[in-house]
Coordinates of C-alpha atoms in Angstrom, one line a residue:
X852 CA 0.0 0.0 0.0
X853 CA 1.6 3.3 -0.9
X854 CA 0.5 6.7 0.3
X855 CA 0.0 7.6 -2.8
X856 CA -0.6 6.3 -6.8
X857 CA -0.4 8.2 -9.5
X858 CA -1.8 7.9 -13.3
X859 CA -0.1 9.9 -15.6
X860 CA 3.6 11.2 -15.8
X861 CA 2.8 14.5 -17.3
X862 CA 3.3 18.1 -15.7
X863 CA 0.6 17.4 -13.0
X864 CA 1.6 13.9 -12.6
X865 CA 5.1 14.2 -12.0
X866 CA 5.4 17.6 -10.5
X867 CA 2.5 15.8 -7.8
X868 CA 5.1 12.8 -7.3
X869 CA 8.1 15.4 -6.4
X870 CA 5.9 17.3 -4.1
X871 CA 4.7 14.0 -2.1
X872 CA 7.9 12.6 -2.7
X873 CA 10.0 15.6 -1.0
X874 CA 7.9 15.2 1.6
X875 CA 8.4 11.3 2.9
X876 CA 5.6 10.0 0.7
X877 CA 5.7 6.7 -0.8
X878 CA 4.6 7.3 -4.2
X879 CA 4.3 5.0 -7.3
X880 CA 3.4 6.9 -10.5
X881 CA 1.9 4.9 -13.8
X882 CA 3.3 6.3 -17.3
X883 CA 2.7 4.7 -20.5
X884 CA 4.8 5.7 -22.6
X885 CA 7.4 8.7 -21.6
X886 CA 7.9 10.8 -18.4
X887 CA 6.8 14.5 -19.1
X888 CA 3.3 13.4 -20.9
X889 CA 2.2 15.2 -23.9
X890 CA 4.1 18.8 -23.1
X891 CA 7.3 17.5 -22.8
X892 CA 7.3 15.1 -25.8
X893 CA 4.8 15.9 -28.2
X894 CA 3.6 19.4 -27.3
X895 CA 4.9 22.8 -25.6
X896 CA 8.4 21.8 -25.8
X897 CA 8.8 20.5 -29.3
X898 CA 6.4 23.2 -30.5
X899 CA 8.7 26.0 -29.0
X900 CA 11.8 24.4 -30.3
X901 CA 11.0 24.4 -34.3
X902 CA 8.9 27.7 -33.7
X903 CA 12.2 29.7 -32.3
X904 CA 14.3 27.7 -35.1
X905 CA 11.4 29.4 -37.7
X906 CA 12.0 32.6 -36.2
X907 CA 15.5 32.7 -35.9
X908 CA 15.4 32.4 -40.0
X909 CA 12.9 34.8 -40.5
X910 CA 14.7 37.8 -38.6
X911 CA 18.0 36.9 -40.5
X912 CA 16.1 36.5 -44.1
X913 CA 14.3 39.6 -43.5
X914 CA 17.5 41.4 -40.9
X915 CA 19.1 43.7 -43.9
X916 CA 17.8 46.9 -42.3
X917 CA 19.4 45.3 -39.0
X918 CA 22.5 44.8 -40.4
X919 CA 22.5 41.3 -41.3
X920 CA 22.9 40.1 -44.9
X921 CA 21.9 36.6 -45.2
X922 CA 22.6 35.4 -48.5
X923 CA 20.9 32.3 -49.7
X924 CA 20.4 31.0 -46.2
X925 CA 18.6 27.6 -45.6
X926 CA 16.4 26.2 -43.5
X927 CA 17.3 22.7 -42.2
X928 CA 14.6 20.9 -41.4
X929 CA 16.4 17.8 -40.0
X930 CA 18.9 19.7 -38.2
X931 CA 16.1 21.8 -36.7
X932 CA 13.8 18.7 -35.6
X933 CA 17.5 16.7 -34.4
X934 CA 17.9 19.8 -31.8
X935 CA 14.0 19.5 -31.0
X936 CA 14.6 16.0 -30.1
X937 CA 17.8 16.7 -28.3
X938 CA 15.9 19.0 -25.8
X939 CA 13.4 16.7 -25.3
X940 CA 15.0 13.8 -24.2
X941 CA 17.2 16.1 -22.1
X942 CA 14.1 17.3 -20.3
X943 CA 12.3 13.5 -20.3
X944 CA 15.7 12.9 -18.6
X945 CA 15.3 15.5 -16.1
X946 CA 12.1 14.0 -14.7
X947 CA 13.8 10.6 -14.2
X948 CA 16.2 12.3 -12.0
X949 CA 13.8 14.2 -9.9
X950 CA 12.0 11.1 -10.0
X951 CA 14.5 8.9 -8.6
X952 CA 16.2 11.8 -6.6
X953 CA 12.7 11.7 -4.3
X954 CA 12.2 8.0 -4.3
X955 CA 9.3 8.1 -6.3
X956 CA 8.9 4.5 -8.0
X957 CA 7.9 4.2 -11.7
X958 CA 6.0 1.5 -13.5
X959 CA 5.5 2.1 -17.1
X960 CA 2.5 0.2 -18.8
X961 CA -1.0 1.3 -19.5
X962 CA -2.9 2.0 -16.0
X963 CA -6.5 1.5 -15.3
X964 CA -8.8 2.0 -12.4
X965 CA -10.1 -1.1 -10.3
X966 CA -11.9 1.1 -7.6
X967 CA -10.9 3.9 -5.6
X968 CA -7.8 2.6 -4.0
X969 CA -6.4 0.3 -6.5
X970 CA -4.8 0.8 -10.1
X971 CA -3.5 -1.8 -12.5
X972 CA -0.7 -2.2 -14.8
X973 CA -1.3 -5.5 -17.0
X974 CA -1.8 -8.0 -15.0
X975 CA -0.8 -6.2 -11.7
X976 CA -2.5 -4.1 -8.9
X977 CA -1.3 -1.5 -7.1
X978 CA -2.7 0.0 -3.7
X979 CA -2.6 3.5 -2.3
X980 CA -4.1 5.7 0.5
X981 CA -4.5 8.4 -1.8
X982 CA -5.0 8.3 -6.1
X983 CA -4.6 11.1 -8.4
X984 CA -5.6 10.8 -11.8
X985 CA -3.7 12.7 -14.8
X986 CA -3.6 10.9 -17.7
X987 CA -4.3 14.3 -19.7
X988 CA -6.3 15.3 -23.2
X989 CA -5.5 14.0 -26.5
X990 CA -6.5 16.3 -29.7
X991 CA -10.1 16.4 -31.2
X992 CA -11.3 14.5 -34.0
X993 CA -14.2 15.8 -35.4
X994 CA -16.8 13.8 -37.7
X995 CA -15.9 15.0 -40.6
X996 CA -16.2 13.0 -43.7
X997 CA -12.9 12.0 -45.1
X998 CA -10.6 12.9 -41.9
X999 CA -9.1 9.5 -41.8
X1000 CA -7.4 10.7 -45.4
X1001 CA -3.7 10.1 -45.2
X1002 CA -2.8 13.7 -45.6
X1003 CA -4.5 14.5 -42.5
X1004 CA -2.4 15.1 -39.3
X1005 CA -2.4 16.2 -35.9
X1006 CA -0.2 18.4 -33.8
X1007 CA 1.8 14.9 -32.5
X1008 CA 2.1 13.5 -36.1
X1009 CA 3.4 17.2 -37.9
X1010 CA 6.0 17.3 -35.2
X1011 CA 8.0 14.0 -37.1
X1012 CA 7.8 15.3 -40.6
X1013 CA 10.7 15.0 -42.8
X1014 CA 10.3 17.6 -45.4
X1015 CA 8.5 21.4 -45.5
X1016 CA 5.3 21.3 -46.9
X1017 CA 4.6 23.6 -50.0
X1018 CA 1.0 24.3 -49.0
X1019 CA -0.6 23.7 -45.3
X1020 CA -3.9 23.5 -44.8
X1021 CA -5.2 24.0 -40.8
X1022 CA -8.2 23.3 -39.8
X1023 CA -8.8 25.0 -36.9
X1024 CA -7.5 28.9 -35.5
X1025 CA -7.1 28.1 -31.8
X1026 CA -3.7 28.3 -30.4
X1027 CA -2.6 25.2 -31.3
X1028 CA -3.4 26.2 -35.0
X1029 CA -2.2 29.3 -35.2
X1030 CA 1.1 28.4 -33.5
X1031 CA 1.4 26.0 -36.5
X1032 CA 0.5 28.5 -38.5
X1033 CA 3.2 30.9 -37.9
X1034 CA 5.7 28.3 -38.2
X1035 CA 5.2 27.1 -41.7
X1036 CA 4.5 30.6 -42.5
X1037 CA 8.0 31.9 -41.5
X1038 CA 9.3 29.1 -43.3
X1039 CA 7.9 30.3 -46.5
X1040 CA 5.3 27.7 -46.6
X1041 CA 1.2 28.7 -48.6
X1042 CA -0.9 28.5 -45.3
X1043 CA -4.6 28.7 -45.4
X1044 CA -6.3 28.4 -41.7
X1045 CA -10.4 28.0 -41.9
X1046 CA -12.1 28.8 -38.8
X1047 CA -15.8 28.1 -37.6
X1048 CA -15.7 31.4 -35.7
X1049 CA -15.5 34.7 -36.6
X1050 CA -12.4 35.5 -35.1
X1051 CA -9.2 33.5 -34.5
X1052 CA -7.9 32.8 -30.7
X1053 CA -11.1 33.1 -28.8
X1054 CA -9.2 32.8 -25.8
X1055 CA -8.0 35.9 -26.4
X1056 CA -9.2 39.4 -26.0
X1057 CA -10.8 40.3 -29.3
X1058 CA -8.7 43.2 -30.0
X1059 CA -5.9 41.9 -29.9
X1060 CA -6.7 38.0 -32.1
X1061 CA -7.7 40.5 -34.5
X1062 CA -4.1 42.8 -34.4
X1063 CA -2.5 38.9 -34.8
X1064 CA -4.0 38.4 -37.4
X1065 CA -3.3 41.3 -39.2
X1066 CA 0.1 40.6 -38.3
X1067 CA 0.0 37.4 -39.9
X1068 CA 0.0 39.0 -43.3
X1069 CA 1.2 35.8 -45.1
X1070 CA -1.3 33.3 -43.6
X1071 CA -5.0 33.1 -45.5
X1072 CA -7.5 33.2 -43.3
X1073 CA -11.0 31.4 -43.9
X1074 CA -13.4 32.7 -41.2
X1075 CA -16.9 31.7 -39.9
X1076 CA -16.3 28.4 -42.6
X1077 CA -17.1 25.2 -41.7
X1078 CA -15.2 22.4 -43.3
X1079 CA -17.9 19.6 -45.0
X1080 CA -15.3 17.1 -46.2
X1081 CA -12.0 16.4 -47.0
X1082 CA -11.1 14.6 -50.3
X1083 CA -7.8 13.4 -49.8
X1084 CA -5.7 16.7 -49.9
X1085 CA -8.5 18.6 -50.5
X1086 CA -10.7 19.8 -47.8
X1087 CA -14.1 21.5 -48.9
X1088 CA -15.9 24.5 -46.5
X1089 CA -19.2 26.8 -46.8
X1090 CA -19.1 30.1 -45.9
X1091 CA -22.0 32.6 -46.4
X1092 CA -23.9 29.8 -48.6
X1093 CA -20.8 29.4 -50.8
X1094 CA -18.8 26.4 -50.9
X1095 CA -15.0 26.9 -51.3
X1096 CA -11.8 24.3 -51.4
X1097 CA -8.2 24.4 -50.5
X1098 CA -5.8 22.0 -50.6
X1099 CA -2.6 21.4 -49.0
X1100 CA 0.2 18.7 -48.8
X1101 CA -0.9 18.5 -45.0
X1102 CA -4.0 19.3 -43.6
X1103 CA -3.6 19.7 -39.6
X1104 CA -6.3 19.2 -37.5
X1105 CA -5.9 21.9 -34.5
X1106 CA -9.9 21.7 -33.3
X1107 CA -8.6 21.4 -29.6
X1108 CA -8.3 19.0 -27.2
X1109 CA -10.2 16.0 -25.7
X1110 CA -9.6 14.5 -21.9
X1111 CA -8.4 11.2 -21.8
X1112 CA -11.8 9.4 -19.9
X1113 CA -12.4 6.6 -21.6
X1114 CA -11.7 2.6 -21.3
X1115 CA -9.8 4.0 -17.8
X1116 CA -12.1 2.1 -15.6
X1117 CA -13.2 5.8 -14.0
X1118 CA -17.1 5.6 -14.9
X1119 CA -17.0 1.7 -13.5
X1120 CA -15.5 2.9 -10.1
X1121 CA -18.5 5.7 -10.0
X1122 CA -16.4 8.8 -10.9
X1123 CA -18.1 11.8 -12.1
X1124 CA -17.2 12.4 -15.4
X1125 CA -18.8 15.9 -17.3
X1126 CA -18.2 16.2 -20.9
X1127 CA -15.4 18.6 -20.7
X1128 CA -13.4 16.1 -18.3
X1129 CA -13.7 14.5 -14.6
X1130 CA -15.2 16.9 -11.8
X1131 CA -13.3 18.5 -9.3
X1132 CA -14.0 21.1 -6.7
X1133 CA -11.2 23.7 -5.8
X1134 CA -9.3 21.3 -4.0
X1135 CA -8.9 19.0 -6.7
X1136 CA -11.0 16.3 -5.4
X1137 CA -13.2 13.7 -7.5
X1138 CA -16.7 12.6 -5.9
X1139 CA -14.5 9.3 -4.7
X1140 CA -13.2 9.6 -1.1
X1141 CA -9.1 10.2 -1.5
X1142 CA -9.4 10.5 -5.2
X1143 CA -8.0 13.4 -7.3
X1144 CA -7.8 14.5 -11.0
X1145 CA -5.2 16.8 -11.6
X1146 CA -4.4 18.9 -15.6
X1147 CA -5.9 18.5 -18.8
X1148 CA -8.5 15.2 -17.7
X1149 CA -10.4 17.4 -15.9
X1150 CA -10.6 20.1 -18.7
X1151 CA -10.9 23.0 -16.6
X1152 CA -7.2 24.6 -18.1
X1153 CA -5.3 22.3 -20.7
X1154 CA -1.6 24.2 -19.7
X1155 CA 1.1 22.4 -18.7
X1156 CA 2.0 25.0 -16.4
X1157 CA -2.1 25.0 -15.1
X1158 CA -1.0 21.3 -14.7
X1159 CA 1.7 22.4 -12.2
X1160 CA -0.6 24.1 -10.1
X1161 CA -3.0 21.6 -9.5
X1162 CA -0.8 18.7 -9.1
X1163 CA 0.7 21.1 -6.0
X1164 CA -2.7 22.0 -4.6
X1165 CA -3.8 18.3 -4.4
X1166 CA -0.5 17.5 -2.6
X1167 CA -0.9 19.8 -0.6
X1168 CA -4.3 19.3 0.2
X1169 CA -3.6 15.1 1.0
X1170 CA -0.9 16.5 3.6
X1171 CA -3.0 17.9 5.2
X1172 CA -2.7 21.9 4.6
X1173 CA -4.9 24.0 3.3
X1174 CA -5.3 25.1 -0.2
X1175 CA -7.1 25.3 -3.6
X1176 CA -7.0 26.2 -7.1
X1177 CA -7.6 29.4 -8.6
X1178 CA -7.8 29.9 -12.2
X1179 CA -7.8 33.2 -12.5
X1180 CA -4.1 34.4 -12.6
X1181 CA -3.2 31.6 -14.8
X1182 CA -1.4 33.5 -17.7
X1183 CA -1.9 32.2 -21.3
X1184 CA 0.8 32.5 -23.8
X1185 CA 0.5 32.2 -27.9
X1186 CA 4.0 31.4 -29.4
X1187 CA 3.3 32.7 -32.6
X1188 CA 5.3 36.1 -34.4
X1189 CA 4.1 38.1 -33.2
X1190 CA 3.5 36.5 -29.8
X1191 CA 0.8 37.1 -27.1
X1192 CA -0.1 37.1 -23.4
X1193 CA -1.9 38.1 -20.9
X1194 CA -3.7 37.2 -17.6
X1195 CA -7.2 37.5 -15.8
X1196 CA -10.4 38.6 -17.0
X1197 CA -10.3 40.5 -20.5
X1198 CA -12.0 43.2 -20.7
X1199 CA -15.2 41.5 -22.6
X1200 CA -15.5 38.4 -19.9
X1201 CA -15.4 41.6 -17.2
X1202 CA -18.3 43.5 -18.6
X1203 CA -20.5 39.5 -18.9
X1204 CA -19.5 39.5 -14.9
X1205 CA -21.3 42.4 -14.3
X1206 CA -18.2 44.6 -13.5
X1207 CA -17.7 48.1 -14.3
X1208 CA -14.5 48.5 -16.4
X1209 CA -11.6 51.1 -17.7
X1210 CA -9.0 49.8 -20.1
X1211 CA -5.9 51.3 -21.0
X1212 CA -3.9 50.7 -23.8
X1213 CA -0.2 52.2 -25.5
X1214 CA 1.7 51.0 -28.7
X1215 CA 4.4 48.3 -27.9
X1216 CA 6.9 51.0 -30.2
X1217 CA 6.9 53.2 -27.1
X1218 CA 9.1 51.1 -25.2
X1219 CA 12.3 51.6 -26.0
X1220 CA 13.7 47.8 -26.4
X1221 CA 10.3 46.7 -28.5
X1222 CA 11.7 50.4 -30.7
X1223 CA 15.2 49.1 -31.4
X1224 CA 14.1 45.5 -32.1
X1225 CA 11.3 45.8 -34.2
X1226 CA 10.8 49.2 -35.2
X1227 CA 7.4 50.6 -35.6
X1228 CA 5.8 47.1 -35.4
X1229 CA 2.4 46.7 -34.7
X1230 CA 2.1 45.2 -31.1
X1231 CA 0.6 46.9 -28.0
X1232 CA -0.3 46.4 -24.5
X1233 CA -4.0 46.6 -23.0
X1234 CA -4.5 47.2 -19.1
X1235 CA -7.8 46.3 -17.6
X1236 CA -9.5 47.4 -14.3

């Protein structure tokens, strides 16, 4: 019997193992395939890596009035995705250490629930006081006829390709799409992004997805289009009772992210399970006595660094301390060129609360660094009280 089990080796998972861990806990945490879940291997981390290689060759291609004269530069692709792999496996490796620096014990194998105290690996079980449950999101699939053609990928597939696409077609203009889209984009790739909404990056202030997309001169946007099919390469959308095609060498599908619920033996062991992901109060407790669900399974806020958070608080609520989660200065990040942050209520979600609001806003180009790195640039920065 351990004091605690954990499913999952992701951000929440293991960053909930090193917290119980440096404090005396016995801990055994379940991963089935690498430590560092989705972010570390197949998400934030590789995404980062190509998307600062993509800018790096931008700003030299297009650095003259900087300066730099980059004649017939390259972009190389397999270099670019050998360093992406380096840095992962560096990080994967970092986990291990923490792991076994805090005595944390790791099976690896596909874990399911038996009931509220026990967890199995195969053919094994595996006891604990205490469960927590992040076995995190996996991307979308929508039923769209004709998404099963071989030219369509997701964000884990386009992350092993081994040539540039010519022309990249994404459905989707979240930030997973978008990010994508910038990246192909600075690599001189034809993007085309078609979006159900009218606006790209609803989690975003309205102002400023709009400014982005300005930005994003070389990158065709299809809004308030939804796709019908896809033909092979070819994917079909309507848009103001006109039907319109583009096709593309790869066609991403970015239409978000789905919690990992299913065939996990939670529903048989009586967990309540919402369509968005498992429930959990502010404490990060299930319905099941000593049962927690920490990250992207319980789709409140698919981050890694969200992750974090939670897999803390529930820690720290199982030893006994006080604490819960609060979503509300949880900063969002967009990698794209431009980039974009911010954190709290936007001014919009403010004024639907009921609150009374002033905003505040001055052109990026006023601060002296933003001046003598990107000129007059469009870019600003929006306060909200």
């Amino acid at each position: 019997m351990y004091d605690l089990v954990i499913l999952g080796g992701g951000p929440g998972g293991y960053m909930a193992a090193e917290r119980a861990g440096a404090r005396g806990h016995s801990v055994l945490l379940i991963e089935k395939e690498a430590l560092g879940g989705v972010c570390l291997n197949h998400g934030c981390i590789p995404t980062k890596s190509l998307l600062h290689s993509a800018k790096l060759y931008l700003h030299a291609r297009d650095g003259e009035h900087l300066g730099i004269k980059f004649k017939d530069g390259q972009y190389d692709l397999p270099a670019a995705m050998q360093w992406k792999q380096k840095t992962v496996t560096q990080l994967v490796k970092g986990v291990e250490y923490l792991m076994d620096k805090y005595n944390v014990e790791v099976v690896h194998g596909e874990g399911r629930m038996v009931d509220r105290r026990t967890l199995a690996v195969r053919e094994e079980t595996y006891q604990g006081e205490h469960i927590i449950i992040a076995t995190g999101s996996r991307p979308a699939m929508p039923p769209i006829p004709g998404i099963e053609s071989e030219y369509v990928m997701t964000s884990r597939e386009i992350l092993q390709i081994d040539q540039m696409p010519d022309r990249v077609v994404i459905i989707g203009g979240g930030v997973i799409g978008m990010e994508f889209a910038s990246f192909f984009s600075c690599l001189e790739s034809e993007v085309h992004v078609v979006e159900m909404l009218d606006e790209i990056l609803p989690v975003m202030e309205r102002d400023i997805a709009r400014a982005m997309r300005k930005e994003m001169e070389s990158v065709q946007f299809h809004l308030e289009a939804k796709v019908e099919e896809i033909d092979e390469n070819k994917v079909t959308f309507s848009r103001d009772g006109n039907t319109s095609t583009v096709t593309g060498d790869i066609i991403l599908m970015a239409t978000g992210r789905r919690a990992n619920v299913e065939h996990l033996g939670f529903e048989q062991a009586g967990m309540d399970i919402l369509p968005e992901g498992i429930r959990v109060n502010e404490q990060m407790q299930t319905n099941l006595p000593n049962v927690y669900a920490v990250g992207d399974v319980t789709g409140k806020s698919m981050l890694a660094h969200s992750a974090y958070r939670m897999g803390e608080v529930a820690v720290n609520v199982i030893s006994g301390e006080r604490d819960r989660m609060r979503y509300g200065a949880v900063p969002w990040v967009v990698y794209t060129l431009p980039e974009a942050a911010g954190c709290g209520l936007g001014e919009q979600d403010a004024e639907e609360a009921g609150l009374q609001v002033k905003t505040a806003k001055v052109p990026m180009r006023v601060n002296g660094r933003f001046l003598s790195e990107y000129g007059n640039a469009g870019g600003f920065c929006k306060v909200i009280v």
